[in-house]
Tab-separated table of C-alpha atoms and ligand atoms in Angstrom:
chain	number	residue	atom	x	y	z
A	1	MET	CA	-40.416	-73.776	136.325
A	2	SER	CA	-42.437	-72.534	133.377
A	3	ARG	CA	-40.417	-70.390	131.007
A	4	SER	CA	-41.324	-68.542	127.848
A	5	VAL	CA	-39.750	-70.568	125.029
A	6	LEU	CA	-39.748	-69.655	121.332
A	7	VAL	CA	-38.844	-72.149	118.605
A	8	THR	CA	-38.548	-70.947	115.013
A	9	GLY	CA	-39.746	-73.358	112.336
A	10	GLY	CA	-41.614	-75.320	114.985
A	11	ASN	CA	-44.367	-76.647	112.735
A	12	ARG	CA	-42.495	-79.719	111.484
A	13	GLY	CA	-39.315	-81.799	111.690
A	14	ILE	CA	-36.737	-81.002	114.349
A	15	GLY	CA	-38.421	-77.764	115.437
A	16	LEU	CA	-41.693	-79.577	116.091
A	17	ALA	CA	-39.911	-82.170	118.251
A	18	ILE	CA	-38.170	-79.382	120.183
A	19	ALA	CA	-41.453	-77.542	120.762
A	20	ARG	CA	-43.118	-80.762	121.962
A	21	ALA	CA	-40.263	-81.509	124.359
A	22	PHE	CA	-40.469	-78.084	126.023
A	23	ALA	CA	-44.286	-78.185	126.130
A	24	ASP	CA	-44.223	-81.684	127.693
A	25	ALA	CA	-41.880	-80.298	130.371
A	26	GLY	CA	-44.422	-77.616	131.271
A	27	ASP	CA	-42.875	-74.559	129.593
A	28	LYS	CA	-44.923	-71.878	127.843
A	29	VAL	CA	-44.019	-72.604	124.248
A	30	ALA	CA	-44.475	-70.534	121.114
A	31	ILE	CA	-43.506	-71.600	117.623
A	32	THR	CA	-43.153	-69.722	114.404
A	33	TYR	CA	-44.457	-71.271	111.212
A	34	ARG	CA	-44.066	-69.889	107.731
A	35	SER	CA	-46.551	-71.825	105.638
A	36	GLY	CA	-49.586	-74.077	106.058
A	37	GLU	CA	-51.280	-74.473	109.412
A	38	PRO	CA	-49.600	-75.342	112.721
A	39	PRO	CA	-50.045	-78.987	113.827
A	40	ALA	CA	-53.382	-79.370	115.641
A	41	ASP	CA	-51.931	-81.549	118.432
A	42	LEU	CA	-49.388	-78.847	119.263
A	43	VAL	CA	-52.090	-76.190	119.445
A	44	ALA	CA	-54.155	-78.569	121.617
A	45	LEU	CA	-51.163	-78.772	123.975
A	46	GLY	CA	-51.472	-75.003	124.444
A	47	VAL	CA	-48.553	-74.063	122.177
A	48	LEU	CA	-48.903	-70.600	120.636
A	49	ALA	CA	-48.283	-70.574	116.877
A	50	VAL	CA	-47.346	-67.308	115.168
A	51	ARG	CA	-46.825	-66.910	111.456
A	52	CYS	CA	-43.403	-65.537	110.599
A	53	ASP	CA	-40.921	-65.606	107.752
A	54	ILE	CA	-37.496	-65.035	109.311
A	55	THR	CA	-36.193	-63.385	106.144
A	56	ASP	CA	-38.383	-60.371	107.023
A	57	ALA	CA	-37.359	-58.308	110.078
A	58	GLU	CA	-40.857	-56.760	110.323
A	59	GLN	CA	-42.469	-60.195	110.585
A	60	VAL	CA	-39.906	-61.210	113.204
A	61	ASP	CA	-40.724	-58.128	115.277
A	62	GLN	CA	-44.458	-58.742	114.934
A	63	ALA	CA	-44.062	-62.385	115.976
A	64	TYR	CA	-42.131	-61.352	119.087
A	65	LYS	CA	-44.805	-58.821	119.997
A	66	GLU	CA	-47.459	-61.570	119.850
A	67	VAL	CA	-45.341	-63.970	121.907
A	68	GLU	CA	-44.432	-61.316	124.487
A	69	ALA	CA	-48.082	-60.293	124.869
A	70	ALA	CA	-49.119	-63.904	125.517
A	71	HIS	CA	-46.114	-65.369	127.385
A	72	GLY	CA	-43.937	-62.431	128.466
A	73	ASN	CA	-40.263	-61.999	127.550
A	74	VAL	CA	-38.738	-64.869	125.628
A	75	GLU	CA	-36.333	-66.571	128.034
A	76	VAL	CA	-35.298	-69.466	125.790
A	77	LEU	CA	-34.869	-68.999	122.048
A	78	VAL	CA	-34.255	-71.946	119.742
A	79	ALA	CA	-33.284	-70.714	116.267
A	80	ASN	CA	-34.114	-73.778	114.225
A	81	ALA	CA	-35.676	-72.620	110.929
A	82	GLY	CA	-33.484	-73.431	107.954
A	83	ILE	CA	-33.432	-74.423	104.304
A	84	THR	CA	-31.202	-76.180	101.782
A	85	ARG	CA	-30.704	-75.407	98.103
A	86	ASP	CA	-28.116	-78.000	97.151
A	87	GLN	CA	-26.097	-77.558	93.993
A	88	LEU	CA	-22.533	-78.063	92.841
A	89	LEU	CA	-20.633	-74.767	92.784
A	90	MET	CA	-20.558	-74.727	89.000
A	91	ARG	CA	-24.361	-74.705	88.894
A	92	MET	CA	-25.014	-72.743	92.081
A	93	SER	CA	-26.598	-69.391	91.320
A	94	GLU	CA	-26.001	-66.336	93.451
A	95	ASP	CA	-29.646	-66.603	94.448
A	96	ASP	CA	-29.120	-70.209	95.666
A	97	PHE	CA	-26.286	-68.937	97.822
A	98	THR	CA	-27.834	-65.777	99.207
A	99	ALA	CA	-31.271	-67.355	99.834
A	100	VAL	CA	-29.701	-70.000	102.069
A	101	LEU	CA	-27.511	-67.468	103.871
A	102	ASP	CA	-30.462	-65.074	104.269
A	103	THR	CA	-32.565	-67.749	105.973
A	104	ASN	CA	-30.058	-69.817	107.929
A	105	LEU	CA	-27.571	-67.155	109.037
A	106	THR	CA	-29.108	-63.690	108.624
A	107	GLY	CA	-32.544	-65.043	109.618
A	108	THR	CA	-30.973	-66.352	112.816
A	109	PHE	CA	-29.341	-62.949	113.355
A	110	ARG	CA	-32.796	-61.330	113.042
A	111	VAL	CA	-34.451	-63.544	115.646
A	112	VAL	CA	-31.501	-63.459	118.058
A	113	LYS	CA	-31.193	-59.689	117.840
A	114	ARG	CA	-34.882	-59.258	118.621
A	115	ALA	CA	-34.693	-61.745	121.527
A	116	ASN	CA	-31.694	-59.984	122.973
A	117	ARG	CA	-33.737	-56.921	123.935
A	118	GLY	CA	-35.832	-58.785	126.514
A	119	MET	CA	-32.989	-61.029	127.650
A	120	LEU	CA	-30.770	-58.014	128.381
A	121	ARG	CA	-33.559	-56.433	130.417
A	122	ALA	CA	-34.129	-59.660	132.331
A	123	ARG	CA	-30.370	-60.249	132.650
A	124	LYS	CA	-30.853	-63.874	131.709
A	125	GLY	CA	-31.457	-65.917	128.617
A	126	ARG	CA	-30.691	-69.116	126.774
A	127	VAL	CA	-30.114	-69.168	123.051
A	128	VAL	CA	-29.637	-72.416	121.139
A	129	LEU	CA	-28.818	-72.339	117.428
A	130	ILE	CA	-29.395	-75.367	115.217
A	131	SER	CA	-26.370	-75.772	112.975
A	132	SER	CA	-25.312	-79.022	111.256
A	133	VAL	CA	-22.464	-81.490	111.101
A	134	VAL	CA	-22.141	-80.278	107.500
A	135	GLY	CA	-21.076	-76.842	108.765
A	136	LEU	CA	-18.089	-78.451	110.448
A	137	LEU	CA	-17.135	-81.160	107.925
A	138	GLY	CA	-18.302	-79.599	104.645
A	139	GLN	CA	-20.303	-81.469	102.034
A	140	ALA	CA	-19.982	-81.498	98.261
A	141	GLY	CA	-23.044	-79.803	96.772
A	142	GLN	CA	-23.824	-77.915	99.974
A	143	ALA	CA	-21.304	-75.046	99.988
A	144	ASN	CA	-24.082	-72.508	100.620
A	145	TYR	CA	-25.648	-74.552	103.430
A	146	ALA	CA	-22.298	-75.443	105.042
A	147	ALA	CA	-21.184	-71.787	104.948
A	148	SER	CA	-24.416	-70.718	106.641
A	149	LYS	CA	-24.152	-73.410	109.317
A	150	ALA	CA	-20.443	-72.751	109.991
A	151	GLY	CA	-21.324	-69.060	110.276
A	152	LEU	CA	-23.656	-69.872	113.157
A	153	VAL	CA	-20.697	-71.146	115.183
A	154	GLY	CA	-18.746	-67.876	114.895
A	155	PHE	CA	-21.952	-65.947	115.536
A	156	ALA	CA	-22.781	-67.892	118.717
A	157	ARG	CA	-19.236	-67.784	120.062
A	158	SER	CA	-18.949	-64.032	119.522
A	159	LEU	CA	-22.246	-63.451	121.322
A	160	ALA	CA	-21.216	-65.821	124.116
A	161	ARG	CA	-18.297	-63.469	124.734
A	162	GLU	CA	-20.328	-60.300	124.237
A	163	LEU	CA	-23.235	-61.230	126.507
A	164	GLY	CA	-21.886	-63.783	128.967
A	165	SER	CA	-21.631	-61.165	131.701
A	166	ARG	CA	-25.383	-60.557	131.264
A	167	ASN	CA	-26.098	-64.191	132.069
A	168	ILE	CA	-27.141	-65.054	128.505
A	169	THR	CA	-25.717	-68.279	127.080
A	170	PHE	CA	-25.302	-69.062	123.377
A	171	ASN	CA	-24.799	-72.636	122.283
A	172	VAL	CA	-24.950	-74.547	119.041
A	173	VAL	CA	-26.372	-77.998	118.403
A	174	ALA	CA	-24.907	-79.683	115.326
A	175	PRO	CA	-27.174	-82.540	114.248
A	176	GLY	CA	-26.027	-85.212	111.853
A	177	PHE	CA	-28.629	-86.729	109.545
A	178	VAL	CA	-32.092	-86.627	111.037
A	179	ASP	CA	-35.218	-88.310	109.735
A	180	THR	CA	-37.218	-85.275	108.515
A	181	ASP	CA	-38.589	-83.839	105.248
A	182	MET	CA	-35.164	-82.274	104.651
A	183	THR	CA	-33.382	-85.642	104.429
A	184	ARG	CA	-36.344	-87.421	102.823
A	185	ALA	CA	-35.573	-85.222	99.817
A	186	LEU	CA	-32.205	-87.019	99.363
A	187	THR	CA	-31.814	-89.768	96.768
A	188	ASP	CA	-31.515	-93.416	97.893
A	189	GLU	CA	-27.876	-93.339	96.789
A	190	GLN	CA	-27.132	-90.233	98.903
A	191	ARG	CA	-28.882	-91.826	101.901
A	192	ALA	CA	-26.844	-95.025	101.543
A	193	ASP	CA	-23.566	-93.052	101.240
A	194	ILE	CA	-24.365	-91.106	104.396
A	195	MET	CA	-25.375	-94.184	106.351
A	196	ALA	CA	-22.060	-95.854	105.518
A	197	GLN	CA	-20.249	-93.019	107.304
A	198	VAL	CA	-22.348	-92.908	110.478
A	199	PRO	CA	-20.844	-95.087	113.247
A	200	LEU	CA	-24.278	-95.583	114.843
A	201	ALA	CA	-25.525	-96.672	111.380
A	202	ARG	CA	-28.888	-94.925	111.519
A	203	TYR	CA	-30.509	-91.520	111.178
A	204	ALA	CA	-31.327	-89.545	114.321
A	205	GLN	CA	-34.923	-89.126	115.403
A	206	PRO	CA	-35.934	-85.454	115.850
A	207	ALA	CA	-36.576	-86.116	119.567
A	208	GLU	CA	-32.880	-86.953	119.997
A	209	ILE	CA	-31.945	-83.448	118.831
A	210	ALA	CA	-34.639	-81.985	121.082
A	211	ALA	CA	-33.112	-83.717	124.117
A	212	ALA	CA	-29.776	-81.937	123.602
A	213	VAL	CA	-31.531	-78.603	123.122
A	214	ARG	CA	-33.540	-79.039	126.302
A	215	PHE	CA	-30.376	-79.888	128.210
A	216	LEU	CA	-28.661	-76.686	126.995
A	217	ALA	CA	-31.672	-74.684	128.172
A	218	SER	CA	-31.786	-76.400	131.565
A	219	ASP	CA	-30.266	-75.347	134.892
A	220	ASP	CA	-27.770	-78.205	134.554
A	221	ALA	CA	-26.219	-76.370	131.589
A	222	ALA	CA	-25.948	-72.984	133.337
A	223	TYR	CA	-22.140	-72.914	132.944
A	224	ILE	CA	-22.070	-73.987	129.279
A	225	THR	CA	-21.748	-71.251	126.661
A	226	GLY	CA	-20.058	-71.029	123.270
A	227	ALA	CA	-20.240	-74.814	122.946
A	228	VAL	CA	-20.976	-76.843	119.843
A	229	ILE	CA	-22.738	-80.059	120.798
A	230	PRO	CA	-22.737	-82.699	118.064
A	231	VAL	CA	-25.753	-85.022	117.937
A	232	ASP	CA	-24.659	-86.930	114.886
A	233	GLY	CA	-24.220	-90.638	115.656
A	234	GLY	CA	-20.442	-90.134	115.557
A	235	LEU	CA	-20.348	-88.783	111.998
A	236	GLY	CA	-18.297	-85.708	112.878
A	237	MET	CA	-16.260	-87.348	115.651
A	238	GLY	CA	-16.340	-84.221	117.778
A	239	HIS	CA	-15.537	-81.713	115.031
B	301	LIG	N1	-32.777	-82.972	108.901
B	301	LIG	C1	-31.484	-83.031	109.075
B	301	LIG	O1	-30.852	-84.067	108.798
B	301	LIG	C2	-30.730	-81.876	109.644
B	301	LIG	C3	-29.392	-82.070	109.964
B	301	LIG	C4	-28.664	-81.021	110.492
B	301	LIG	C5	-29.260	-79.806	110.707
B	301	LIG	N2	-30.556	-79.624	110.382
B	301	LIG	C6	-31.127	-78.306	110.626
B	301	LIG	O2	-32.202	-78.405	111.529
B	301	LIG	C7	-33.167	-77.388	111.251
B	301	LIG	C8	-34.530	-78.051	111.046
B	301	LIG	O3	-34.403	-78.992	109.981
B	301	LIG	P1	-35.558	-80.021	109.584
B	301	LIG	O4	-34.879	-81.213	109.069
B	301	LIG	O5	-36.550	-80.112	110.667
B	301	LIG	O6	-36.127	-79.236	108.313
B	301	LIG	P2	-37.573	-79.175	107.677
B	301	LIG	O7	-38.369	-80.377	108.036
B	301	LIG	O8	-37.314	-78.860	106.246
B	301	LIG	O9	-38.216	-77.901	108.426
B	301	LIG	C9	-37.642	-76.645	108.270
B	301	LIG	C10	-38.426	-75.648	109.094
B	301	LIG	O10	-37.862	-74.340	108.893
B	301	LIG	C11	-38.910	-73.470	108.479
B	301	LIG	N3	-38.413	-72.398	107.618
B	301	LIG	C12	-37.673	-72.501	106.498
B	301	LIG	N4	-37.459	-71.279	105.978
B	301	LIG	C13	-38.066	-70.385	106.792
B	301	LIG	C14	-38.212	-68.991	106.777
B	301	LIG	N5	-37.692	-68.216	105.821
B	301	LIG	N6	-38.903	-68.409	107.779
B	301	LIG	C15	-39.443	-69.143	108.748
B	301	LIG	N7	-39.370	-70.490	108.817
B	301	LIG	C16	-38.687	-71.096	107.833
B	301	LIG	C17	-39.882	-74.363	107.742
B	301	LIG	O11	-41.125	-73.725	107.608
B	301	LIG	P3	-42.146	-74.201	106.456
B	301	LIG	O12	-42.872	-75.392	107.004
B	301	LIG	O13	-43.011	-73.036	106.227
B	301	LIG	O14	-41.333	-74.537	105.239
B	301	LIG	C18	-39.888	-75.560	108.671
B	301	LIG	O15	-40.674	-75.306	109.810
B	301	LIG	C19	-32.664	-76.647	110.017
B	301	LIG	O16	-31.974	-75.484	110.432
B	301	LIG	C20	-31.702	-77.636	109.402
B	301	LIG	O17	-30.720	-76.988	108.637
B	301	LIG	C21	-31.318	-80.627	109.845
């Protein structure tokens, strides 16, 4: 079964691994990328790359038009794009807060709202939002990020109720610490502190997050909606 799959922020890190996993399984995959050039190996695999900043509703609409023209209605949406701007509250500017919310939460709203049009028409759809263990446990210095990631849970669960009867599922994957550019930016001390709290005593590989996402988009997960699936090496212990 070849479905039209869209992954935001699919040019690197977790999004890239998710795009590869769907493409390897034979789906028609599109990614959005904001900066630079899309990875050549992904393009060689036949993945469509469209430039899009999810803080701009016009760009989101344009990206969907390109994807729909090439692959038809988006049947599986993975809202993965996200940023951090870590700072203790005392030093956190309003811009640090709103920029993170505008990308991680409102940006997700923009892409989900646009996807909903086609999914409603088709009376089917799978939406997977990439949250974080930090949204559930909190993290000093990440109040903006944690608020945005916790917001995704309420957002997904509300939509699961609103659109379940239309055969559209909304689920959240909450990764722990994953080996990507985002965590490479942490100091050695922060990395050691985190590692000490992870029962599996290692970072996740991006492909391990992709596996959970693919499951939620598969037929085997047809009766799962409104769920938060932790992929965190035990860090959150189910929270
Ligand atoms: N790494 C972790 O440990 C971890 C843990 C839990 C959750 N997560 C979440 O997983 C997701 C992916 O994280 P990652 O580690 O793969 O991060 P990453 O390597 O920093 O990649 C982030 C991706 O999001 C894109 N992006 C950021 N702002 C955007 C915007 N305004 N419009 C469009 N695209 C935008 C980036 O595009 P550019 O290349 O143009 O910057 C990039 O493709 C994020 O939502 C993150 O919060 C990560």
